[in-house]
Short mmCIF file of N, CA and C in Angstrom, two decimals:
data_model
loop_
_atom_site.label_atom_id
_atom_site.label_comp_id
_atom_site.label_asym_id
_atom_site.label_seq_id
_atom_site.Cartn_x
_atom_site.Cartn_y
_atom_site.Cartn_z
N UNK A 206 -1.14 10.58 -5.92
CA UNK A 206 -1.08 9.68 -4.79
C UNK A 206 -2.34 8.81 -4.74
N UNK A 207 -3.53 9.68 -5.37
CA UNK A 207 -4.85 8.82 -5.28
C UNK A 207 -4.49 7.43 -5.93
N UNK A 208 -4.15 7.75 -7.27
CA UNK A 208 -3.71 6.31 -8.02
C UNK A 208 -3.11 5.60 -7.75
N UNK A 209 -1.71 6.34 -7.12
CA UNK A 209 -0.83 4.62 -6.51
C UNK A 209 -1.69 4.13 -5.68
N UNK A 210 -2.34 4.72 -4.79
CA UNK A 210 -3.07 3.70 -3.35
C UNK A 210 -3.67 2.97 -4.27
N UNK A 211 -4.37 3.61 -5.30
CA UNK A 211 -5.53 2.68 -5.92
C UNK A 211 -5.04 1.62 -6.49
N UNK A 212 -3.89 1.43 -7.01
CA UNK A 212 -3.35 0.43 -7.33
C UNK A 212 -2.37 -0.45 -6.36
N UNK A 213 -1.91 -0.04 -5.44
CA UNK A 213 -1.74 -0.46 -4.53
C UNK A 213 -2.37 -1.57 -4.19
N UNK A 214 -3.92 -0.98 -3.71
CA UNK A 214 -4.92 -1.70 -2.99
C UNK A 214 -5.36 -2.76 -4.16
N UNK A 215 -4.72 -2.40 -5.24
CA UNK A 215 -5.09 -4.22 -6.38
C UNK A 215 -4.01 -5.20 -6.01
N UNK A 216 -2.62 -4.94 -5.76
CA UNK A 216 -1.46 -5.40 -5.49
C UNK A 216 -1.83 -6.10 -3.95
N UNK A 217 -2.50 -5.61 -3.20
CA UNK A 217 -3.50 -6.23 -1.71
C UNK A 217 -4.08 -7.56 -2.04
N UNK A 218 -4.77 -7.33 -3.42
CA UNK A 218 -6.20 -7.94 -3.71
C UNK A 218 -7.43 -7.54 -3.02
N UNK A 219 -7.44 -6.14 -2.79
CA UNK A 219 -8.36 -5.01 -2.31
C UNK A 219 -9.31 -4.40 -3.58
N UNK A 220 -8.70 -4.26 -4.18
CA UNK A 220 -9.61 -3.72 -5.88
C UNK A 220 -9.41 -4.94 -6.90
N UNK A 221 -10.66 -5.64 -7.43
CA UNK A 221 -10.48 -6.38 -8.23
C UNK A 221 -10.34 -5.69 -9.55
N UNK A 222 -11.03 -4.31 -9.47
CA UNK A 222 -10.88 -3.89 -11.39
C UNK A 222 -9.89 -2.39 -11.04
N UNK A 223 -8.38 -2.46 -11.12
CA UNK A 223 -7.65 -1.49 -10.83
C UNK A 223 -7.98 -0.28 -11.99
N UNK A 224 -9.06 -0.64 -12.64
CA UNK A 224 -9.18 0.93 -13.81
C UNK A 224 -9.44 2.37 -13.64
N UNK A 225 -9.01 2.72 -14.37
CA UNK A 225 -9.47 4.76 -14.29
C UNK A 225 -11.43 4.80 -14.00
N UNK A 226 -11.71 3.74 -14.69
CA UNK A 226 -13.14 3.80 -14.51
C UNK A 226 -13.90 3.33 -13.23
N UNK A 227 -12.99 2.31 -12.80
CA UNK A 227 -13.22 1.90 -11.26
C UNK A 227 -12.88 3.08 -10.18
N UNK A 228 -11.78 3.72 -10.29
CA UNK A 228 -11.53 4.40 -9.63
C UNK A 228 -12.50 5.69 -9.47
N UNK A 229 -12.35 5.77 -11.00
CA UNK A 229 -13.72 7.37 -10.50
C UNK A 229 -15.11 6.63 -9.71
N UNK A 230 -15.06 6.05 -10.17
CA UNK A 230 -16.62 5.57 -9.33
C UNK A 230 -16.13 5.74 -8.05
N UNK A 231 -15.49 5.32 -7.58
CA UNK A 231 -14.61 5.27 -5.91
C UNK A 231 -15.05 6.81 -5.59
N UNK A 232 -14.09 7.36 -6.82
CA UNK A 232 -13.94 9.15 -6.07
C UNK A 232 -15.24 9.64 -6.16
N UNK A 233 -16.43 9.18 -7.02
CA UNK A 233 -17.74 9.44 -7.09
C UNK A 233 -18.15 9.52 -5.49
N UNK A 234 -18.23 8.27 -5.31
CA UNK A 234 -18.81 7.13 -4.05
C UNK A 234 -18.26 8.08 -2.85
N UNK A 235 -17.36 8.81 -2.63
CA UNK A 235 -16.45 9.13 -1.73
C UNK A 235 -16.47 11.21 -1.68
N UNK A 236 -16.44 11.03 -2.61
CA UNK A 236 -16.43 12.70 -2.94
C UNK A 236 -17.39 13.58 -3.87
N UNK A 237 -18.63 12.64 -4.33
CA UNK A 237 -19.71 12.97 -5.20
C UNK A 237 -19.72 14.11 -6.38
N UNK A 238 -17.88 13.64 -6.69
CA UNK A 238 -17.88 14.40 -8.12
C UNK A 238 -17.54 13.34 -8.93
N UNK A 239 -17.51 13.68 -10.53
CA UNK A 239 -17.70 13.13 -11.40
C UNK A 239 -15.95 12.71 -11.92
N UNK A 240 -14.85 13.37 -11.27
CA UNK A 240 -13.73 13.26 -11.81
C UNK A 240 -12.86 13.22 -10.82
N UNK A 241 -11.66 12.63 -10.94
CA UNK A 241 -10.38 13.07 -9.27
C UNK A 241 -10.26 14.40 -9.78
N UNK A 242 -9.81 14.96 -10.52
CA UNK A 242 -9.76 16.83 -10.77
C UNK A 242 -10.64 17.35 -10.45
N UNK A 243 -11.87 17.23 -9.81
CA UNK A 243 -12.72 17.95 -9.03
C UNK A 243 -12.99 17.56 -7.89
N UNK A 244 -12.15 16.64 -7.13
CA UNK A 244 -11.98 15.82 -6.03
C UNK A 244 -10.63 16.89 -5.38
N UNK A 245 -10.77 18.02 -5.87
CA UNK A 245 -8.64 18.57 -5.34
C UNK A 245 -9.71 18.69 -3.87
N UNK A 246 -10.44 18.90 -3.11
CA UNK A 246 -11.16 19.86 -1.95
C UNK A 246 -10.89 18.31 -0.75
N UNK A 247 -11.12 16.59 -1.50
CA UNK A 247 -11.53 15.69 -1.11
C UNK A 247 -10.17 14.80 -1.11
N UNK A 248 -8.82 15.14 -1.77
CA UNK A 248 -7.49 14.38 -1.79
C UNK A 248 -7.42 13.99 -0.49
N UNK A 249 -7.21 14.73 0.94
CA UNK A 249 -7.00 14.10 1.75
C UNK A 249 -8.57 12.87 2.14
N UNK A 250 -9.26 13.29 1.98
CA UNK A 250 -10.12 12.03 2.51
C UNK A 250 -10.09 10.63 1.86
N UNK A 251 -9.83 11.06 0.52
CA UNK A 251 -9.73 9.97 -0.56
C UNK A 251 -8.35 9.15 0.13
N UNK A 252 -7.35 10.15 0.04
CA UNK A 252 -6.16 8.92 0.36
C UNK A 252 -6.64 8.36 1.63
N UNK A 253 -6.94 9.09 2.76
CA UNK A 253 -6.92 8.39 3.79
C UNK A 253 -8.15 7.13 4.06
N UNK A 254 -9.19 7.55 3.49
CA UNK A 254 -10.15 6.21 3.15
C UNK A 254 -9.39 4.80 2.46
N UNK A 255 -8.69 5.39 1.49
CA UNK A 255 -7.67 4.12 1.41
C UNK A 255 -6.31 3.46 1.60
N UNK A 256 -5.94 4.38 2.68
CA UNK A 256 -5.00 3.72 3.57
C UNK A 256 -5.81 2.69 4.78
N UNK A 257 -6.84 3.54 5.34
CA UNK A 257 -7.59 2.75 5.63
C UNK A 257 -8.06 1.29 5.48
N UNK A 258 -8.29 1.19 4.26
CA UNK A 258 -8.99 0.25 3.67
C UNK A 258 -7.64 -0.38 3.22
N UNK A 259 -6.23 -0.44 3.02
CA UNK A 259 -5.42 -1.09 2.82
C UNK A 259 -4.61 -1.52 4.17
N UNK A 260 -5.39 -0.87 5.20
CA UNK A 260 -4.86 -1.78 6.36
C UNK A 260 -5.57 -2.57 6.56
N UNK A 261 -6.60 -3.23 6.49
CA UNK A 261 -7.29 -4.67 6.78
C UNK A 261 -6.31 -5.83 5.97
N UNK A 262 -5.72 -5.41 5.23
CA UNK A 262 -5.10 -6.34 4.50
C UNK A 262 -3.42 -6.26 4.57
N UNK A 263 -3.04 -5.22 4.73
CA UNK A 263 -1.44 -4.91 4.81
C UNK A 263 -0.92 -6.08 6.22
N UNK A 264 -1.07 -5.73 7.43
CA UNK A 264 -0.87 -6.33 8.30
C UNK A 264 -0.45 -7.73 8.07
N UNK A 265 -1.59 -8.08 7.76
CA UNK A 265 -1.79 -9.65 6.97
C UNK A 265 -0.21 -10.12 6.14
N UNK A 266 -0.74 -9.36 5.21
CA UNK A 266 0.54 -9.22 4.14
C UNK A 266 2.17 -9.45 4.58
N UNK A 267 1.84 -7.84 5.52
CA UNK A 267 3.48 -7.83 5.99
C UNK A 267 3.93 -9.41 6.39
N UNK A 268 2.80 -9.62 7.53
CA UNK A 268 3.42 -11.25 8.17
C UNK A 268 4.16 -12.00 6.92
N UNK A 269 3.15 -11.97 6.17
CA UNK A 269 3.23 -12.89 5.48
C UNK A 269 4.77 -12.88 4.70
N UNK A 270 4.62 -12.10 4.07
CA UNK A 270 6.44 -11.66 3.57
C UNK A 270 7.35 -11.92 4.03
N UNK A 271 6.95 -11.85 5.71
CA UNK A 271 8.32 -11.67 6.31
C UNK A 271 8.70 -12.94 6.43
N UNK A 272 7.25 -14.00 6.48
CA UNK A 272 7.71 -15.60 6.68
C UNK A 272 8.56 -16.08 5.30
N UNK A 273 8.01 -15.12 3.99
CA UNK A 273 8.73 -15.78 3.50
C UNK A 273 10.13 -15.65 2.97
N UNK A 274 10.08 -14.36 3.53
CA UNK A 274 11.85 -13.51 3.28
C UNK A 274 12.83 -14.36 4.12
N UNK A 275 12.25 -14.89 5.27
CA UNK A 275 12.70 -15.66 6.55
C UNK A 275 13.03 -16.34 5.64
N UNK A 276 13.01 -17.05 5.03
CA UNK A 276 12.73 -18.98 4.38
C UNK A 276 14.11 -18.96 3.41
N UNK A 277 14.05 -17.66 3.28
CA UNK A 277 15.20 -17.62 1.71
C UNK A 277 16.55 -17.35 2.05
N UNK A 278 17.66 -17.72 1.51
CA UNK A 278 18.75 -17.73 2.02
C UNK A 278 19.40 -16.49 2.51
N UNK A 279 20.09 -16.29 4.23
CA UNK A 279 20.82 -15.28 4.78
C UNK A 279 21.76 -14.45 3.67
N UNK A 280 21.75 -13.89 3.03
CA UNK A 280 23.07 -13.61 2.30
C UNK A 280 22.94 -12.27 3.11
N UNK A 281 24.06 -11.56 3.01
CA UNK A 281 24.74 -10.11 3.61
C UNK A 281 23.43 -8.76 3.73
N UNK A 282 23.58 -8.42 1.76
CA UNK A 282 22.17 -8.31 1.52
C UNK A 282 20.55 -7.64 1.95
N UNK A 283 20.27 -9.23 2.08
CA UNK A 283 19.21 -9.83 2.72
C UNK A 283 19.08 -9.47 4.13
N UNK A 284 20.11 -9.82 4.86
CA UNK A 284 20.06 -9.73 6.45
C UNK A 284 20.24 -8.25 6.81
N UNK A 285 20.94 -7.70 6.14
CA UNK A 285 20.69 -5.69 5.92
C UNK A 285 19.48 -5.54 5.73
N UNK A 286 18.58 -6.23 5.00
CA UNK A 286 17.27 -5.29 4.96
C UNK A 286 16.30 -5.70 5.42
N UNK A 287 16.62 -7.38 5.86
CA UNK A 287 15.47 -7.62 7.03
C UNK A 287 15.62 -6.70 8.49
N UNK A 288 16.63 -6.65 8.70
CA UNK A 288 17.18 -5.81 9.53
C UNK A 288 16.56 -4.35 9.92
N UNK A 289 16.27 -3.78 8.49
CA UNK A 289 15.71 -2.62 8.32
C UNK A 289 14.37 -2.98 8.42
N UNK A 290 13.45 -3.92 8.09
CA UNK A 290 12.17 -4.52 8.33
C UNK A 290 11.63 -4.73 9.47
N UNK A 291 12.36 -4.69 10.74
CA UNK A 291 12.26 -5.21 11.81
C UNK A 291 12.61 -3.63 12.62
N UNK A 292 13.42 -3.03 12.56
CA UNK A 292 13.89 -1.52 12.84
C UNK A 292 12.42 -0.78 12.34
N UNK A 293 12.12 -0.88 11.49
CA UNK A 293 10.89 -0.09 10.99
C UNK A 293 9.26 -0.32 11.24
N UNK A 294 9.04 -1.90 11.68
CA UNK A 294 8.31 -2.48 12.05
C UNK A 294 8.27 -1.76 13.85
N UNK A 295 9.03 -1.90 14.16
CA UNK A 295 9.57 -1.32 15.60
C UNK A 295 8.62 0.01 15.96
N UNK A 296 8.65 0.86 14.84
CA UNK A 296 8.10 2.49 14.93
C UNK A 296 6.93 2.03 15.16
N UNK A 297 6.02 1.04 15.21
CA UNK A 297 4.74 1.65 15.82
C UNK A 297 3.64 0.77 14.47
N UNK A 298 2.48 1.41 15.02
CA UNK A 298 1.89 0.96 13.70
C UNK A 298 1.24 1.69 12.90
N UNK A 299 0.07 2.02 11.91
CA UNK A 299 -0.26 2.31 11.25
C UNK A 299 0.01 1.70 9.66
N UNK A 300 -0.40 2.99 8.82
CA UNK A 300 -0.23 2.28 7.17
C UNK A 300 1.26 3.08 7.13
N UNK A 301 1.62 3.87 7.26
CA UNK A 301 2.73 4.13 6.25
C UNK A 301 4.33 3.22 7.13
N UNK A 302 4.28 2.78 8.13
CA UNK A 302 4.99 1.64 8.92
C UNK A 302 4.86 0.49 8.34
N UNK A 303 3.55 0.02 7.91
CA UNK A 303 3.61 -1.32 7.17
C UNK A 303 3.58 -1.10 5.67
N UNK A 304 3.33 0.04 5.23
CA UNK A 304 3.98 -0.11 3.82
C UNK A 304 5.05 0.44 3.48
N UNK A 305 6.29 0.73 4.55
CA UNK A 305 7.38 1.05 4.47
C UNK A 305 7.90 -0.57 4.95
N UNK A 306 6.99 -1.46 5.59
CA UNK A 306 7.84 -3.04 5.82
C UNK A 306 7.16 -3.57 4.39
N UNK A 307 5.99 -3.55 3.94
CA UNK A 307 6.05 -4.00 3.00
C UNK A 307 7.48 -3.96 1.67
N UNK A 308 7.29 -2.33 1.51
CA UNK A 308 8.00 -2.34 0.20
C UNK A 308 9.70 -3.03 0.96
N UNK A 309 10.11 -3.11 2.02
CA UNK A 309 11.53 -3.37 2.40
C UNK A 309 11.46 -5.06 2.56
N UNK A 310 10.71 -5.49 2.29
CA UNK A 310 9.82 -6.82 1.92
C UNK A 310 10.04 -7.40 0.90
N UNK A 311 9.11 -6.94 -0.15
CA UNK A 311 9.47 -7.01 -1.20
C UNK A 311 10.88 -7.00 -1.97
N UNK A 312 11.67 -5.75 -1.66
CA UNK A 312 12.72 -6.02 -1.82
C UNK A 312 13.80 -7.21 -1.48
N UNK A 313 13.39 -7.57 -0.27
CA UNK A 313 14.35 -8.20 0.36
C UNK A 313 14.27 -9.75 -0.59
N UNK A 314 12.89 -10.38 -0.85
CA UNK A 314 12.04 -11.23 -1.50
C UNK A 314 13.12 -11.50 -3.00
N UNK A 315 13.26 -10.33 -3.70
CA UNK A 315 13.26 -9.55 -5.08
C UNK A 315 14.83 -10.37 -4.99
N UNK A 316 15.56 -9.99 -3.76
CA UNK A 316 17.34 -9.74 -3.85
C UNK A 316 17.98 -11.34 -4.26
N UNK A 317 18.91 -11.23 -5.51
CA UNK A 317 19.61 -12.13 -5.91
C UNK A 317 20.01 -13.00 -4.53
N UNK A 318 20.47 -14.45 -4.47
CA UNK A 318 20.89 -15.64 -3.66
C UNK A 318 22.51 -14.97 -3.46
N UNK A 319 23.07 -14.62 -4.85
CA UNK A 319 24.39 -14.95 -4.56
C UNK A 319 25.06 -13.80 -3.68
#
């Protein structure tokens, strides 16, 4: 889970160097060991430091998606999962609310016209 966030947070434009080598430095910086396998004591702080740190930017994001999922044509689809974007947006806030609108975002973005 450490890694998806970590890459995640490049997909943000939160981490400019998404590498194994960037990252340990992180888990260094964060958990003052030398490896994530000696970080097992520090998993929850690690993820949650970067959920954290991927909400300064998610929020942002979500808007942003949604203006442009808005823009693209109604098909059946589409209007099912903005639907679900807006239902889920609804629950409240935090990170795993906006990266459950993100990824239903993305998708929606992703879905064929016809």
């Amino acid at each position: 889970k450490v890694r998806a966030l970590w890459r995640f947070l490049h997909v943000l434009g939160l981490v400019n160097n998404p590498s194994e080598q960037a990252l340990m430095a992180y888990v260094k910086r964060i958990s003052r060991v030398d490896s994530l396998r000696w970080a097992h004591q520090d998993y929850e702080r690690l993820i949650e430091t970067m959920k954290k740190w991927a909400m300064r930017a998610l929020p942002t994001q979500v808007r942003a998606l949604y203006t442009q999922a808005c823009a693209l044509p109604a098909t059946p689809g589409r209007m099912r999962v903005m639907q679900q974007v807006v239902s889920t947006l609804n629950k409240g806030e935090g990170y795993d609310v906006h990266w459950d609108a993100w990824e239903l975002l993305s998708k929606a973005i992703a879905m064929e016209d016809a």
